[in-house]
Amino acid sequence: MARIKKRYIFSGVFLVIIFLILFFLSAITKNWLVKNSEKLIGRKLEIGELHFNYAKVAVQVENLALYEDNKTDKFLSFNELYVDFDPWNLLSDEYSFSKIKLVNPVVQVIQDGEKFNFDSLIPKEDSAAVKDTTQAKPLKFTIRNISLIDGKLEYNDLLKKNQMEMKNLNLNLPLIAWNNDQSEMGVDFQMGEKGHVTIQAVVDNLKKKYQINLTTENVDLHPATNYLTDYFDIQSLNGFLSSNLKIIGDMNEVINISLNGNGSISDFSALDGQSENILSSPKLSVSIKDINLKTFHFGFGKIEINEPHVLFVRNKEMTNFERFLQPYFRSDTASSVTVSSSPEKSSVTYSIDTLKISNGFISIADHTLNRAFSYELNDLNMTMAGLTESADRIPVEFSTKLNGRGILSGKTIWSMTDPMNLEMDAKIKRMELLSFSPYSEYYIASPITQGWLTYDLGLKMSKTSLSNGNKVKVDELEFGKRTKDTTAMKVPVRLGLYLMKDANDVIKFDIPVSGNPSEPKFKLGKIIWKTFLGLMAKTAASPFKALSSLAGSNPEALEKLPFAFGQDSLTQSQRGILTKLATISKKKPKLILEFTQSTDPEKEKSTIAVRFAKSDFVGTLASDSIGSKANVESLKDNDPNLLEFVRKTVPEVDSLGLETACSRLIDKGRVDARYQEILQERNRLVNDFLTKDQGIPTESVQVETADLKNLPQELRIPQFKIEVSVK
């Protein structure tokens, strides 16, 4: 009996010891882990409670915190971790868990360049370790009811100065096993203040396929800003992303991924490095038909951009868009290109069923002029259909209001296979030209005070031929007083335009252009501009071709007013020419009639000397026996009596000729004085006839004498050269 009692006592004590060990094992284990955590993992560890459920073979950990290397900041913490292990499946070499639950986990990830705050937790690879070459058996596992409740992930990129937060993170994974046919998973979490992300995934383990349904609502784009600064001069990217995507993939072929669905961005804006809102839109929406990364196909349904606002600024150094893209081109230029012998990739294909822009707004500013230019294209609408990489005819229709005054509309058809294959019809209706005064001041030193433009463009182009029609109509164009801009061109554009005005104050002209676009020097814009300037110069150079119809006269008859040597009065013919010029001036009141007198001074003086000699000769006849006094004007140069009169003083008159002999006969001072009188008298006659007889304002008539001393031989003709200019 004693032996039996001792055996029962011993067994009881042993059971009590086992019970006590099991009862206190959780506390012992917790204390040991906390005490030795820095030796085990190099980090400080705190555990609130640790419980072992021996009946269920489960472990419960409460209020765990794993600290950073500084032993102050928390790297990982959670309120509860519950793991329910199924040991009976170990008999078949399978690890099985019936439940894993993690409540309120908080993880803080800090990145500093290429370093992370969890690097010290990752074991370093032992270069001296001998690799196990034996073939490992497949790992058998089954995990049921995996759940993560109300988690939080904080990410801080020190280099980019960017912080992101994922909170209210929930995960539900009913089953994951090494041999199950299908697995399902659900994840949802809050991202930022308003963003929400939901992920539903189904994995078909038999077919090695998976499908992910990704839904996002109001995910803030601003945290991505700092990652774009390497490519764009951007200060802030704003907007909220919402999407509903279906992603289908192949586990055997990683690149075989396709997706479809739709997405949108609301309240989108991009501020450049100058704090200017360069791009914005209340809403952008995209319908994705099929994107396949394996075949490099990108198929979209409808892309719609509502009320986009684009700011385009031209500065002397570069435009704001050039500055915005400068980091990208800088990095692209600096990057080295490595040529590999990898197999050729599939060519990229793409398609957009419809691209639509509604109620757009473009602000344009030009700071390269002497005075800043500002313009707006508002109510911009554009529709493009059928864009693919192989589309040969892509129609585009567009319309916009021009600074609130005038409309631009049109359509074009272009090709992706042949960019030179282009057709365009466009029309500008009654665009106010006053807005372009900074340009007119810069290029022609005159402000535009009034005017409306109507313009028809017709363009058909192929690789080897181009036909371009430009029909221009300008109504009621008016310029202000000349400015002091020194950048003005020498081409008389202002005069040419004024001369082209008809009786209704309308300018109409065509600039047809044709040529071969394949020629290296062929540039359509330069050709049109050069043709326009040539038209202005030609019109200004031959103004009376444009003005003669106003007076019903031959243009050549209005370009000069001829005189005879020594003439000091107006003939009837000369009065007729001046009357027609007065008629033109009355119909074109902003014209200035410019008269420049020229002559041959020597011949003019010789003629004056002959007239003085005749006058002196006639004066001697009063007491002569020949008879009554003869008329000076009717006296011929070869009159014998006249020649005898001159011969008395200049005996060599026969060899010198009458004009030279008279020049020696008559006092030089007397001739010069009369010469100056005649020049002044002609100027006065022209000016008085126009201003007094015809009533032309004095400021519209300019009469002057040319530099006769340096006049070329071909201009040594007694006449007035007539030119026009604009006030």
XYZ file of N, CA and C in Angstrom, residues 494-575:
246
model
N 1.810 98.259 -92.929
C 0.691 99.144 -92.621
C 0.211 99.883 -93.868
N 1.157 100.400 -94.654
C 0.785 101.111 -95.876
C 0.133 100.170 -96.874
N 0.713 98.962 -97.001
C 0.151 98.008 -97.946
C -1.281 97.645 -97.623
N -1.558 97.435 -96.327
C -2.921 97.095 -95.927
C -3.878 98.258 -96.177
N -3.419 99.458 -95.883
C -4.292 100.624 -96.078
C -4.596 100.846 -97.553
N -3.599 100.626 -98.393
C -3.810 100.812 -99.826
C -4.768 99.780 -100.402
N -4.825 98.604 -99.757
C -5.667 97.522 -100.272
C -7.134 97.682 -99.880
N -7.419 98.658 -99.030
C -8.811 98.873 -98.645
C -9.633 99.324 -99.851
N -10.847 98.750 -99.976
C -11.729 99.202 -101.044
C -12.621 100.339 -100.534
N -13.597 100.718 -101.345
C -14.460 101.849 -100.987
C -15.302 101.567 -99.752
N -15.504 100.283 -99.428
C -16.289 99.898 -98.254
C -15.423 99.636 -97.025
N -14.153 100.064 -97.093
C -13.228 99.896 -95.973
C -12.940 98.422 -95.698
N -12.891 97.610 -96.741
C -12.666 96.169 -96.627
C -11.401 95.802 -97.399
N -10.601 94.916 -96.795
C -9.405 94.385 -97.450
C -9.655 92.920 -97.772
N -9.450 92.553 -99.014
C -9.601 91.159 -99.423
C -8.387 90.758 -100.257
N -7.810 89.615 -99.928
C -6.732 89.094 -100.772
C -6.583 87.595 -100.520
N -6.035 86.921 -101.496
C -5.787 85.487 -101.432
C -4.283 85.239 -101.438
N -3.860 84.232 -100.683
C -2.459 83.811 -100.706
C -2.429 82.313 -101.011
N -2.526 81.936 -102.263
C -2.434 80.519 -102.605
C -0.980 80.047 -102.550
N -0.779 78.859 -101.990
C 0.565 78.294 -101.865
C 0.545 76.873 -102.405
N 1.534 76.528 -103.166
C 1.673 75.163 -103.665
C 3.152 74.812 -103.676
N 3.444 73.529 -103.640
C 4.843 73.116 -103.652
C 4.997 71.660 -103.305
N 6.241 71.268 -103.055
C 6.595 69.888 -102.741
C 7.094 69.833 -101.299
N 6.298 69.315 -100.363
C 6.701 69.287 -98.950
C 7.942 68.451 -98.677
N 8.305 67.564 -99.610
C 9.465 66.702 -99.380
C 10.782 67.444 -99.572
N 10.735 68.634 -100.165
C 11.954 69.407 -100.338
C 12.427 69.928 -98.983
N 13.726 69.845 -98.704
C 14.247 70.202 -97.372
C 13.924 71.627 -96.948
N 13.919 72.559 -97.877
C 13.709 73.960 -97.536
C 12.243 74.365 -97.537
N 11.346 73.410 -97.785
C 9.918 73.745 -97.853
C 9.332 73.820 -96.450
N 8.880 75.002 -96.075
C 8.208 75.216 -94.788
C 6.994 76.084 -95.047
N 5.814 75.505 -94.834
C 4.564 76.161 -95.209
C 4.396 77.507 -94.514
N 4.624 77.547 -93.207
C 4.424 78.794 -92.475
C 5.308 79.916 -93.006
N 6.568 79.595 -93.263
C 7.486 80.615 -93.766
C 7.085 81.075 -95.158
N 6.588 80.137 -95.977
C 6.179 80.507 -97.335
C 4.992 81.464 -97.288
N 4.000 81.162 -96.449
C 2.822 82.034 -96.344
C 3.236 83.415 -95.841
N 4.073 83.452 -94.811
C 4.506 84.727 -94.253
C 5.325 85.517 -95.268
N 6.214 84.827 -95.981
C 7.033 85.503 -96.989
C 6.168 86.022 -98.125
N 5.158 85.234 -98.526
C 4.257 85.672 -99.581
C 3.459 86.893 -99.141
N 3.009 86.879 -97.889
C 2.245 88.014 -97.364
C 3.101 89.279 -97.323
N 4.320 89.156 -96.817
C 5.201 90.327 -96.765
C 5.541 90.812 -98.172
N 5.717 89.863 -99.093
C 5.984 90.256 -100.477
C 4.821 91.006 -101.086
N 3.602 90.576 -100.755
C 2.414 91.270 -101.252
C 2.344 92.689 -100.694
N 2.650 92.834 -99.397
C 2.628 94.162 -98.793
C 3.687 95.070 -99.420
N 4.894 94.514 -99.610
C 5.970 95.314 -100.185
C 5.647 95.715 -101.621
N 5.076 94.784 -102.362
C 4.728 95.074 -103.763
C 3.632 96.131 -103.834
N 2.651 96.019 -102.954
C 1.563 97.004 -102.944
C 2.084 98.382 -102.561
N 2.972 98.410 -101.531
C 3.515 99.692 -101.085
C 4.455 100.290 -102.124
N 5.172 99.423 -102.855
C 6.100 99.917 -103.868
C 5.367 100.474 -105.084
N 4.202 99.946 -105.381
C 3.398 100.439 -106.515
C 2.017 100.825 -106.007
N 1.957 101.843 -105.168
C 0.684 102.167 -104.505
C -0.413 102.577 -105.469
N -0.039 103.213 -106.589
C -1.071 103.749 -107.472
C -1.753 102.672 -108.304
N -1.189 101.450 -108.291
C -1.906 100.341 -108.911
C -3.142 100.000 -108.090
N -3.025 100.198 -106.779
C -4.168 99.951 -105.899
C -5.084 101.158 -105.804
N -4.537 102.359 -106.042
C -5.313 103.583 -105.838
C -5.922 104.152 -107.111
N -5.399 103.773 -108.273
C -5.817 104.421 -109.518
C -7.300 104.257 -109.797
N -7.873 103.135 -109.344
C -9.299 102.908 -109.599
C -10.168 103.931 -108.869
N -9.640 104.506 -107.787
C -10.411 105.499 -107.034
C -10.561 106.803 -107.808
N -9.632 107.044 -108.770
C -9.679 108.295 -109.534
C -9.892 108.046 -111.016
N -10.079 106.771 -111.403
C -10.301 106.448 -112.807
C -9.143 106.868 -113.684
N -7.928 106.503 -113.287
C -6.745 106.963 -114.001
C -5.773 105.820 -114.215
N -4.856 106.049 -115.155
C -3.769 105.121 -115.394
C -2.780 105.224 -114.230
N -2.378 104.094 -113.582
C -1.484 104.173 -112.425
C -0.188 104.922 -112.713
N 0.396 104.679 -113.902
C 1.666 105.326 -114.228
C 1.539 106.847 -114.296
N 0.350 107.341 -114.667
C 0.157 108.785 -114.809
C 0.141 109.496 -113.456
N -0.020 108.717 -112.378
C -0.105 109.327 -111.049
C 1.203 109.233 -110.276
N 2.183 108.555 -110.825
C 3.426 108.341 -110.091
C 4.397 109.501 -110.231
N 4.237 110.333 -111.296
C 5.159 111.451 -111.523
C 4.392 112.674 -112.015
N 4.941 113.851 -111.714
C 4.391 115.125 -112.204
C 5.527 115.838 -112.958
N 5.604 115.663 -114.285
C 6.745 116.204 -115.051
C 6.627 117.712 -115.263
N 7.779 118.357 -115.308
C 7.889 119.792 -115.595
C 8.888 119.972 -116.738
N 8.862 121.158 -117.332
C 9.883 121.543 -118.315
C 10.947 122.359 -117.599
N 12.180 122.356 -118.136
C 13.244 123.160 -117.547
C 12.828 124.629 -117.566
N 12.969 125.253 -116.440
C 12.638 126.660 -116.323
C 11.174 126.949 -116.094
N 10.309 125.917 -116.042
C 8.866 126.125 -115.888
C 8.549 126.603 -114.476
N 7.700 127.621 -114.362
C 7.343 128.165 -113.058
C 5.842 128.364 -112.905
N 5.050 127.585 -113.669
C 3.585 127.627 -113.554
C 3.040 126.242 -113.873
N 1.750 126.009 -113.536
C 1.127 124.705 -113.776
C 0.395 124.700 -115.104
N 0.598 123.613 -115.840
C -0.140 123.442 -117.084
C -1.473 122.786 -116.788
N -2.340 122.739 -117.771
C -3.642 122.101 -117.594
C -3.490 120.616 -117.317
N -2.524 119.991 -117.983
C -2.274 118.561 -117.760
C -1.826 118.303 -116.327
N -0.943 119.133 -115.827
C -0.468 118.980 -114.451
C -1.594 119.195 -113.442
N -2.457 120.156 -113.733
C -3.605 120.382 -112.853
C -4.526 119.157 -112.838
